[in-house]
Short mmCIF file of N, CA and C and ligand atoms in Angstrom, two decimals:
data_model
loop_
_atom_site.label_atom_id
_atom_site.label_comp_id
_atom_site.label_asym_id
_atom_site.label_seq_id
_atom_site.Cartn_x
_atom_site.Cartn_y
_atom_site.Cartn_z
N MET A 1252 63.38 95.84 160.98
CA MET A 1252 63.65 96.73 159.86
C MET A 1252 63.94 98.14 160.38
N ASN A 1253 65.10 98.66 160.04
CA ASN A 1253 65.49 99.95 160.60
C ASN A 1253 65.14 101.09 159.65
N VAL A 1254 64.00 101.73 159.90
CA VAL A 1254 63.51 102.76 158.98
C VAL A 1254 64.25 104.07 159.12
N ASN A 1255 65.00 104.24 160.21
CA ASN A 1255 65.75 105.49 160.39
C ASN A 1255 67.17 105.41 159.87
N THR A 1256 67.53 104.27 159.34
CA THR A 1256 68.90 104.08 158.86
C THR A 1256 68.94 104.14 157.34
N VAL A 1257 69.91 104.91 156.85
CA VAL A 1257 70.15 105.02 155.41
C VAL A 1257 71.52 104.41 155.14
N ALA A 1258 71.55 103.35 154.34
CA ALA A 1258 72.82 102.72 153.99
C ALA A 1258 73.47 103.48 152.84
N LEU A 1259 74.79 103.59 152.90
CA LEU A 1259 75.54 104.26 151.83
C LEU A 1259 76.71 103.37 151.42
N ALA A 1260 76.98 103.35 150.12
CA ALA A 1260 78.16 102.64 149.62
C ALA A 1260 78.63 103.33 148.35
N ALA A 1261 79.92 103.22 148.11
CA ALA A 1261 80.52 103.89 146.95
C ALA A 1261 81.77 103.14 146.53
N ASP A 1262 82.16 103.33 145.28
CA ASP A 1262 83.50 102.89 144.88
C ASP A 1262 84.47 104.05 145.12
N HIS A 1263 85.71 103.85 144.70
CA HIS A 1263 86.74 104.87 144.95
C HIS A 1263 86.37 106.22 144.34
N ALA A 1264 85.71 106.21 143.19
CA ALA A 1264 85.34 107.47 142.53
C ALA A 1264 84.26 108.21 143.32
N GLY A 1265 83.48 107.48 144.08
CA GLY A 1265 82.40 108.09 144.84
C GLY A 1265 82.71 108.27 146.31
N PHE A 1266 83.91 107.89 146.71
CA PHE A 1266 84.27 107.88 148.14
C PHE A 1266 84.01 109.23 148.83
N GLU A 1267 84.53 110.30 148.25
CA GLU A 1267 84.41 111.60 148.93
C GLU A 1267 82.96 112.09 148.96
N LEU A 1268 82.26 111.94 147.86
CA LEU A 1268 80.86 112.38 147.84
C LEU A 1268 80.02 111.53 148.81
N LYS A 1269 80.29 110.24 148.85
CA LYS A 1269 79.57 109.37 149.79
C LYS A 1269 79.75 109.85 151.23
N ASN A 1270 80.95 110.29 151.58
CA ASN A 1270 81.19 110.79 152.93
C ASN A 1270 80.39 112.06 153.21
N ARG A 1271 80.31 112.93 152.21
CA ARG A 1271 79.50 114.16 152.37
C ARG A 1271 78.03 113.81 152.56
N LEU A 1272 77.58 112.84 151.80
CA LEU A 1272 76.17 112.43 151.89
C LEU A 1272 75.88 111.75 153.23
N ALA A 1273 76.83 110.98 153.72
CA ALA A 1273 76.64 110.34 155.03
C ALA A 1273 76.52 111.40 156.12
N ALA A 1274 77.33 112.44 156.04
CA ALA A 1274 77.24 113.53 157.02
C ALA A 1274 75.89 114.23 156.92
N ALA A 1275 75.41 114.40 155.70
CA ALA A 1275 74.11 115.05 155.51
C ALA A 1275 72.98 114.19 156.07
N VAL A 1276 73.09 112.89 155.92
CA VAL A 1276 72.09 111.98 156.49
C VAL A 1276 72.05 112.17 158.00
N ARG A 1277 73.23 112.22 158.62
CA ARG A 1277 73.29 112.39 160.08
C ARG A 1277 72.72 113.75 160.48
N GLU A 1278 73.01 114.79 159.71
CA GLU A 1278 72.49 116.13 160.02
C GLU A 1278 70.97 116.16 159.96
N ARG A 1279 70.38 115.29 159.17
CA ARG A 1279 68.92 115.21 159.10
C ARG A 1279 68.33 114.44 160.27
N GLY A 1280 69.15 113.91 161.16
CA GLY A 1280 68.65 113.14 162.30
C GLY A 1280 68.44 111.68 161.99
N LEU A 1281 68.96 111.24 160.84
CA LEU A 1281 68.89 109.82 160.47
C LEU A 1281 70.25 109.19 160.73
N GLU A 1282 70.27 107.86 160.71
CA GLU A 1282 71.51 107.14 161.00
C GLU A 1282 72.14 106.64 159.70
N PRO A 1283 73.34 107.12 159.36
CA PRO A 1283 74.00 106.58 158.17
C PRO A 1283 74.66 105.23 158.50
N LEU A 1284 74.50 104.28 157.62
CA LEU A 1284 75.20 103.00 157.71
C LEU A 1284 76.21 103.00 156.56
N ASP A 1285 77.45 103.32 156.88
CA ASP A 1285 78.49 103.50 155.86
C ASP A 1285 79.15 102.15 155.56
N LEU A 1286 78.84 101.62 154.41
CA LEU A 1286 79.34 100.29 154.02
C LEU A 1286 80.64 100.37 153.23
N GLY A 1287 81.20 101.55 153.12
CA GLY A 1287 82.45 101.74 152.40
C GLY A 1287 82.17 102.22 150.97
N CYS A 1288 83.24 102.40 150.22
CA CYS A 1288 84.60 102.11 150.58
C CYS A 1288 85.12 103.16 151.58
N HIS A 1289 86.28 102.89 152.15
CA HIS A 1289 86.78 103.74 153.21
C HIS A 1289 88.07 104.45 152.84
N SER A 1290 88.40 104.48 151.55
CA SER A 1290 89.55 105.22 151.07
C SER A 1290 89.39 105.37 149.55
N THR A 1291 90.33 106.05 148.93
CA THR A 1291 90.27 106.19 147.47
C THR A 1291 90.99 105.05 146.76
N ASP A 1292 91.37 104.00 147.50
CA ASP A 1292 91.94 102.81 146.86
C ASP A 1292 90.87 102.18 145.96
N SER A 1293 91.31 101.69 144.82
CA SER A 1293 90.37 101.18 143.83
C SER A 1293 89.60 99.95 144.32
N VAL A 1294 88.28 100.01 144.15
CA VAL A 1294 87.42 98.86 144.44
C VAL A 1294 86.44 98.73 143.27
N ASP A 1295 85.72 97.62 143.23
CA ASP A 1295 84.81 97.36 142.12
C ASP A 1295 83.38 97.70 142.51
N TYR A 1296 82.73 98.53 141.70
CA TYR A 1296 81.38 99.00 142.06
C TYR A 1296 80.36 97.86 142.24
N PRO A 1297 80.45 96.72 141.51
CA PRO A 1297 79.45 95.67 141.79
C PRO A 1297 79.54 95.14 143.23
N ASP A 1298 80.77 95.10 143.77
CA ASP A 1298 80.93 94.62 145.14
C ASP A 1298 80.28 95.59 146.14
N MET A 1299 80.39 96.88 145.85
CA MET A 1299 79.82 97.87 146.76
C MET A 1299 78.29 97.86 146.68
N ALA A 1300 77.77 97.71 145.47
CA ALA A 1300 76.32 97.61 145.31
C ALA A 1300 75.78 96.37 146.03
N ALA A 1301 76.54 95.27 145.97
CA ALA A 1301 76.09 94.03 146.63
C ALA A 1301 76.03 94.21 148.14
N LEU A 1302 76.99 94.93 148.71
CA LEU A 1302 76.96 95.18 150.16
C LEU A 1302 75.70 95.95 150.55
N LEU A 1303 75.35 96.93 149.74
CA LEU A 1303 74.16 97.72 150.05
C LEU A 1303 72.89 96.89 149.87
N ALA A 1304 72.85 96.09 148.83
CA ALA A 1304 71.67 95.23 148.61
C ALA A 1304 71.47 94.28 149.79
N GLU A 1305 72.57 93.76 150.33
CA GLU A 1305 72.47 92.88 151.50
C GLU A 1305 71.91 93.62 152.71
N ALA A 1306 72.35 94.85 152.90
CA ALA A 1306 71.89 95.64 154.05
C ALA A 1306 70.40 95.91 153.98
N LEU A 1307 69.88 96.13 152.77
CA LEU A 1307 68.43 96.33 152.64
C LEU A 1307 67.68 95.01 152.76
N ALA A 1308 68.30 93.93 152.28
CA ALA A 1308 67.63 92.62 152.35
C ALA A 1308 67.48 92.15 153.79
N ASP A 1309 68.49 92.42 154.62
CA ASP A 1309 68.41 91.90 155.99
C ASP A 1309 67.84 92.92 156.98
N GLY A 1310 67.37 94.07 156.47
CA GLY A 1310 66.65 95.02 157.32
C GLY A 1310 67.51 95.97 158.11
N ARG A 1311 68.83 96.00 157.85
CA ARG A 1311 69.66 96.97 158.57
C ARG A 1311 69.34 98.39 158.14
N ALA A 1312 68.79 98.56 156.95
CA ALA A 1312 68.36 99.86 156.45
C ALA A 1312 67.19 99.64 155.50
N THR A 1313 66.39 100.68 155.33
CA THR A 1313 65.28 100.58 154.37
C THR A 1313 65.53 101.39 153.11
N ARG A 1314 66.48 102.32 153.20
CA ARG A 1314 66.82 103.15 152.03
C ARG A 1314 68.33 103.17 151.87
N GLY A 1315 68.77 103.44 150.64
CA GLY A 1315 70.20 103.43 150.39
C GLY A 1315 70.61 104.50 149.38
N VAL A 1316 71.89 104.81 149.43
CA VAL A 1316 72.50 105.75 148.49
C VAL A 1316 73.78 105.11 147.97
N LEU A 1317 73.93 105.11 146.66
CA LEU A 1317 75.11 104.54 146.00
C LEU A 1317 75.79 105.62 145.17
N VAL A 1318 77.12 105.61 145.17
CA VAL A 1318 77.87 106.59 144.38
C VAL A 1318 79.03 105.89 143.68
N CYS A 1319 79.15 106.13 142.39
CA CYS A 1319 80.37 105.78 141.66
C CYS A 1319 80.72 106.96 140.77
N GLY A 1320 81.59 106.79 139.82
CA GLY A 1320 82.00 107.94 139.01
C GLY A 1320 80.84 108.53 138.24
N THR A 1321 80.12 107.69 137.53
CA THR A 1321 78.96 108.15 136.76
C THR A 1321 77.63 107.84 137.43
N GLY A 1322 77.64 106.93 138.37
CA GLY A 1322 76.40 106.40 138.94
C GLY A 1322 75.81 105.28 138.09
N ILE A 1323 76.34 105.09 136.89
CA ILE A 1323 75.74 104.12 135.97
C ILE A 1323 76.07 102.69 136.40
N GLY A 1324 77.35 102.40 136.56
CA GLY A 1324 77.73 101.02 136.88
C GLY A 1324 77.12 100.55 138.18
N ILE A 1325 77.15 101.40 139.19
CA ILE A 1325 76.69 100.97 140.51
C ILE A 1325 75.16 100.83 140.53
N SER A 1326 74.47 101.63 139.71
CA SER A 1326 73.01 101.49 139.64
C SER A 1326 72.63 100.23 138.86
N ILE A 1327 73.35 99.93 137.78
CA ILE A 1327 73.09 98.68 137.05
C ILE A 1327 73.29 97.50 137.98
N ALA A 1328 74.39 97.52 138.72
CA ALA A 1328 74.68 96.41 139.64
C ALA A 1328 73.59 96.27 140.70
N ALA A 1329 73.18 97.38 141.28
CA ALA A 1329 72.17 97.32 142.35
C ALA A 1329 70.85 96.78 141.83
N ASN A 1330 70.48 97.17 140.63
CA ASN A 1330 69.17 96.77 140.11
C ASN A 1330 69.11 95.30 139.69
N ARG A 1331 70.22 94.60 139.77
CA ARG A 1331 70.18 93.15 139.53
C ARG A 1331 69.57 92.41 140.72
N ALA A 1332 69.52 93.05 141.87
CA ALA A 1332 68.89 92.43 143.05
C ALA A 1332 67.38 92.72 142.98
N PRO A 1333 66.53 91.69 143.09
CA PRO A 1333 65.09 91.89 142.87
C PRO A 1333 64.42 92.85 143.85
N HIS A 1334 64.98 93.00 145.04
CA HIS A 1334 64.34 93.88 146.03
C HIS A 1334 64.82 95.32 145.92
N ILE A 1335 65.71 95.60 144.99
CA ILE A 1335 66.25 96.95 144.84
C ILE A 1335 65.58 97.66 143.67
N ARG A 1336 65.14 98.87 143.93
CA ARG A 1336 64.70 99.78 142.87
C ARG A 1336 65.59 101.02 142.99
N CYS A 1337 66.61 101.05 142.16
CA CYS A 1337 67.63 102.09 142.26
C CYS A 1337 67.46 103.07 141.11
N GLY A 1338 67.27 104.34 141.45
CA GLY A 1338 67.14 105.39 140.46
C GLY A 1338 68.42 106.18 140.35
N LEU A 1339 68.97 106.25 139.14
CA LEU A 1339 70.14 107.09 138.89
C LEU A 1339 69.65 108.50 138.59
N CYS A 1340 70.04 109.43 139.43
CA CYS A 1340 69.47 110.78 139.37
C CYS A 1340 70.56 111.83 139.15
N HIS A 1341 70.16 112.87 138.46
CA HIS A 1341 71.09 113.94 138.12
C HIS A 1341 70.63 115.30 138.62
N ASP A 1342 69.46 115.36 139.17
CA ASP A 1342 68.90 116.64 139.61
C ASP A 1342 67.73 116.36 140.54
N VAL A 1343 67.21 117.44 141.11
CA VAL A 1343 66.12 117.29 142.09
C VAL A 1343 64.89 116.67 141.44
N THR A 1344 64.64 116.99 140.20
CA THR A 1344 63.43 116.47 139.55
C THR A 1344 63.49 114.95 139.41
N THR A 1345 64.62 114.43 138.95
CA THR A 1345 64.71 112.97 138.80
C THR A 1345 64.69 112.29 140.18
N ALA A 1346 65.30 112.93 141.18
CA ALA A 1346 65.29 112.34 142.53
C ALA A 1346 63.87 112.32 143.10
N ARG A 1347 63.10 113.36 142.85
CA ARG A 1347 61.71 113.39 143.32
C ARG A 1347 60.87 112.36 142.56
N LEU A 1348 61.03 112.34 141.24
CA LEU A 1348 60.17 111.45 140.44
C LEU A 1348 60.50 109.97 140.65
N THR A 1349 61.76 109.66 140.96
CA THR A 1349 62.05 108.23 141.18
C THR A 1349 61.42 107.73 142.48
N ARG A 1350 61.13 108.64 143.39
CA ARG A 1350 60.34 108.26 144.57
C ARG A 1350 58.85 108.22 144.21
N GLU A 1351 58.33 109.28 143.59
CA GLU A 1351 56.90 109.36 143.32
C GLU A 1351 56.42 108.25 142.39
N HIS A 1352 57.19 107.96 141.36
CA HIS A 1352 56.72 107.04 140.31
C HIS A 1352 57.27 105.63 140.45
N ASN A 1353 58.53 105.51 140.88
CA ASN A 1353 59.20 104.19 140.89
C ASN A 1353 59.31 103.59 142.28
N ASP A 1354 58.92 104.35 143.31
CA ASP A 1354 59.10 103.90 144.69
C ASP A 1354 60.55 103.44 144.91
N ALA A 1355 61.49 104.20 144.36
CA ALA A 1355 62.91 103.81 144.48
C ALA A 1355 63.29 103.72 145.95
N ASN A 1356 63.99 102.65 146.28
CA ASN A 1356 64.52 102.54 147.65
C ASN A 1356 66.02 102.84 147.70
N VAL A 1357 66.60 103.08 146.53
CA VAL A 1357 68.02 103.44 146.46
C VAL A 1357 68.20 104.58 145.46
N LEU A 1358 68.99 105.56 145.88
CA LEU A 1358 69.38 106.69 145.03
C LEU A 1358 70.82 106.46 144.56
N ALA A 1359 71.04 106.56 143.26
CA ALA A 1359 72.41 106.48 142.74
C ALA A 1359 72.81 107.84 142.18
N LEU A 1360 74.06 108.19 142.44
CA LEU A 1360 74.59 109.48 141.98
C LEU A 1360 75.97 109.26 141.36
N GLY A 1361 76.31 110.11 140.41
CA GLY A 1361 77.63 110.07 139.77
C GLY A 1361 78.49 111.22 140.27
N ALA A 1362 79.54 110.87 141.01
CA ALA A 1362 80.38 111.91 141.62
C ALA A 1362 81.13 112.73 140.57
N ARG A 1363 81.33 112.15 139.38
CA ARG A 1363 82.02 112.89 138.32
C ARG A 1363 81.03 113.62 137.41
N ILE A 1364 79.76 113.52 137.75
CA ILE A 1364 78.71 114.09 136.91
C ILE A 1364 78.02 115.26 137.60
N VAL A 1365 77.68 115.08 138.87
CA VAL A 1365 76.96 116.15 139.60
C VAL A 1365 77.88 116.73 140.67
N GLY A 1366 77.70 118.01 140.95
CA GLY A 1366 78.44 118.67 142.02
C GLY A 1366 77.87 118.30 143.37
N VAL A 1367 78.60 118.68 144.41
CA VAL A 1367 78.17 118.33 145.77
C VAL A 1367 76.81 118.95 146.10
N GLY A 1368 76.61 120.19 145.68
CA GLY A 1368 75.34 120.87 145.99
C GLY A 1368 74.16 120.16 145.37
N VAL A 1369 74.28 119.79 144.11
CA VAL A 1369 73.20 119.07 143.44
C VAL A 1369 72.98 117.71 144.11
N ALA A 1370 74.07 117.03 144.45
CA ALA A 1370 73.95 115.72 145.10
C ALA A 1370 73.21 115.84 146.43
N LEU A 1371 73.52 116.85 147.21
CA LEU A 1371 72.84 117.03 148.49
C LEU A 1371 71.37 117.36 148.29
N ASP A 1372 71.06 118.15 147.27
CA ASP A 1372 69.66 118.45 146.96
C ASP A 1372 68.93 117.18 146.52
N CYS A 1373 69.61 116.34 145.75
CA CYS A 1373 69.01 115.06 145.33
C CYS A 1373 68.71 114.19 146.55
N LEU A 1374 69.65 114.15 147.49
CA LEU A 1374 69.44 113.36 148.71
C LEU A 1374 68.20 113.86 149.44
N ASP A 1375 68.08 115.17 149.61
CA ASP A 1375 66.90 115.72 150.29
C ASP A 1375 65.62 115.33 149.57
N ALA A 1376 65.60 115.48 148.26
CA ALA A 1376 64.39 115.14 147.50
C ALA A 1376 64.07 113.67 147.64
N PHE A 1377 65.09 112.83 147.57
CA PHE A 1377 64.90 111.38 147.70
C PHE A 1377 64.31 111.02 149.06
N LEU A 1378 64.84 111.63 150.12
CA LEU A 1378 64.39 111.27 151.47
C LEU A 1378 63.06 111.92 151.84
N ASP A 1379 62.74 113.04 151.21
CA ASP A 1379 61.53 113.79 151.59
C ASP A 1379 60.29 113.41 150.79
N THR A 1380 60.46 112.69 149.71
CA THR A 1380 59.34 112.48 148.79
C THR A 1380 58.72 111.11 148.99
N ALA A 1381 57.40 111.09 149.04
CA ALA A 1381 56.66 109.83 149.21
C ALA A 1381 56.32 109.23 147.85
N TYR A 1382 56.15 107.93 147.85
CA TYR A 1382 55.68 107.20 146.67
C TYR A 1382 54.21 107.55 146.44
N GLU A 1383 53.84 107.82 145.20
CA GLU A 1383 52.46 108.21 144.89
C GLU A 1383 51.51 107.03 144.82
N GLY A 1384 52.02 105.86 144.50
CA GLY A 1384 51.12 104.70 144.33
C GLY A 1384 50.17 104.94 143.17
N GLY A 1385 48.90 104.58 143.36
CA GLY A 1385 47.90 104.82 142.32
C GLY A 1385 48.28 104.15 141.01
N ARG A 1386 48.31 104.94 139.94
CA ARG A 1386 48.56 104.37 138.61
C ARG A 1386 49.96 103.77 138.49
N HIS A 1387 50.86 104.17 139.39
CA HIS A 1387 52.22 103.65 139.32
C HIS A 1387 52.35 102.26 139.96
N ALA A 1388 51.39 101.89 140.78
CA ALA A 1388 51.51 100.65 141.56
C ALA A 1388 51.58 99.43 140.65
N ARG A 1389 50.76 99.41 139.61
CA ARG A 1389 50.75 98.25 138.70
C ARG A 1389 52.14 98.06 138.08
N ARG A 1390 52.76 99.16 137.72
CA ARG A 1390 54.08 99.09 137.06
C ARG A 1390 55.16 98.67 138.05
N VAL A 1391 55.11 99.22 139.25
CA VAL A 1391 56.11 98.83 140.26
C VAL A 1391 55.91 97.37 140.65
N ASP A 1392 54.65 96.92 140.70
CA ASP A 1392 54.40 95.50 140.98
C ASP A 1392 55.02 94.62 139.89
N LYS A 1393 54.95 95.08 138.65
CA LYS A 1393 55.55 94.31 137.55
C LYS A 1393 57.08 94.21 137.71
N LEU A 1394 57.68 95.28 138.22
CA LEU A 1394 59.13 95.21 138.49
C LEU A 1394 59.42 94.09 139.48
N ALA A 1395 58.59 94.00 140.51
CA ALA A 1395 58.83 92.97 141.54
C ALA A 1395 58.68 91.57 140.95
N ARG A 1396 57.88 91.46 139.90
CA ARG A 1396 57.69 90.14 139.27
C ARG A 1396 58.73 89.89 138.18
N GLY A 1397 59.63 90.84 137.99
CA GLY A 1397 60.74 90.62 137.06
C GLY A 1397 60.51 91.12 135.66
N GLY A 1398 59.51 91.99 135.47
CA GLY A 1398 59.32 92.55 134.13
C GLY A 1398 57.86 92.75 133.82
N GLY A 1399 57.48 92.62 132.57
CA GLY A 1399 56.11 92.91 132.14
C GLY A 1399 55.17 91.74 132.35
C1 RB5 B 2561 85.61 103.83 138.04
O1 RB5 B 2561 86.72 104.36 137.39
C2 RB5 B 2561 84.37 104.08 137.22
O2 RB5 B 2561 84.35 103.27 136.09
C3 RB5 B 2561 83.15 103.85 138.07
O3 RB5 B 2561 83.19 104.67 139.19
C4 RB5 B 2561 81.80 104.12 137.41
O4 RB5 B 2561 81.79 105.36 136.79
C5 RB5 B 2561 81.25 103.05 136.57
O5 RB5 B 2561 80.12 103.13 136.08
#
């Protein structure tokens, strides 16, 4: 399991922001695993989310970042995989809380919703914040069991 690797994937709408985030991951001394897309040619966000889910399932990375236009489609797709807890975040507070409360292992961002500065701040909060456990553990355990 590669704990220093952060997997990234995006559709065409998230391509440019994903590249900025990958560079920021590297600047932090972590290893970005860029799963694409690799141009602004149109691709389908469920396919990109599936690539990232596979990377976390097989241990190539322990954390991930997904980007599409709104972040909505790609986060819905990612959360269909039982081992993924993907938080769609719009600011530092949601990025911090999805780690503290949800133990999110994937951050989703909307490139048409948040600016680059906010996205980079969200990445920092996501990577810097620990899961609180405690009262949240019962709820996160229920997610792993598929619901309530
Ligand atoms: C692509 O045009 C767009 O629909 C996609 O990036 C995303 O916003 C879907 O949720």
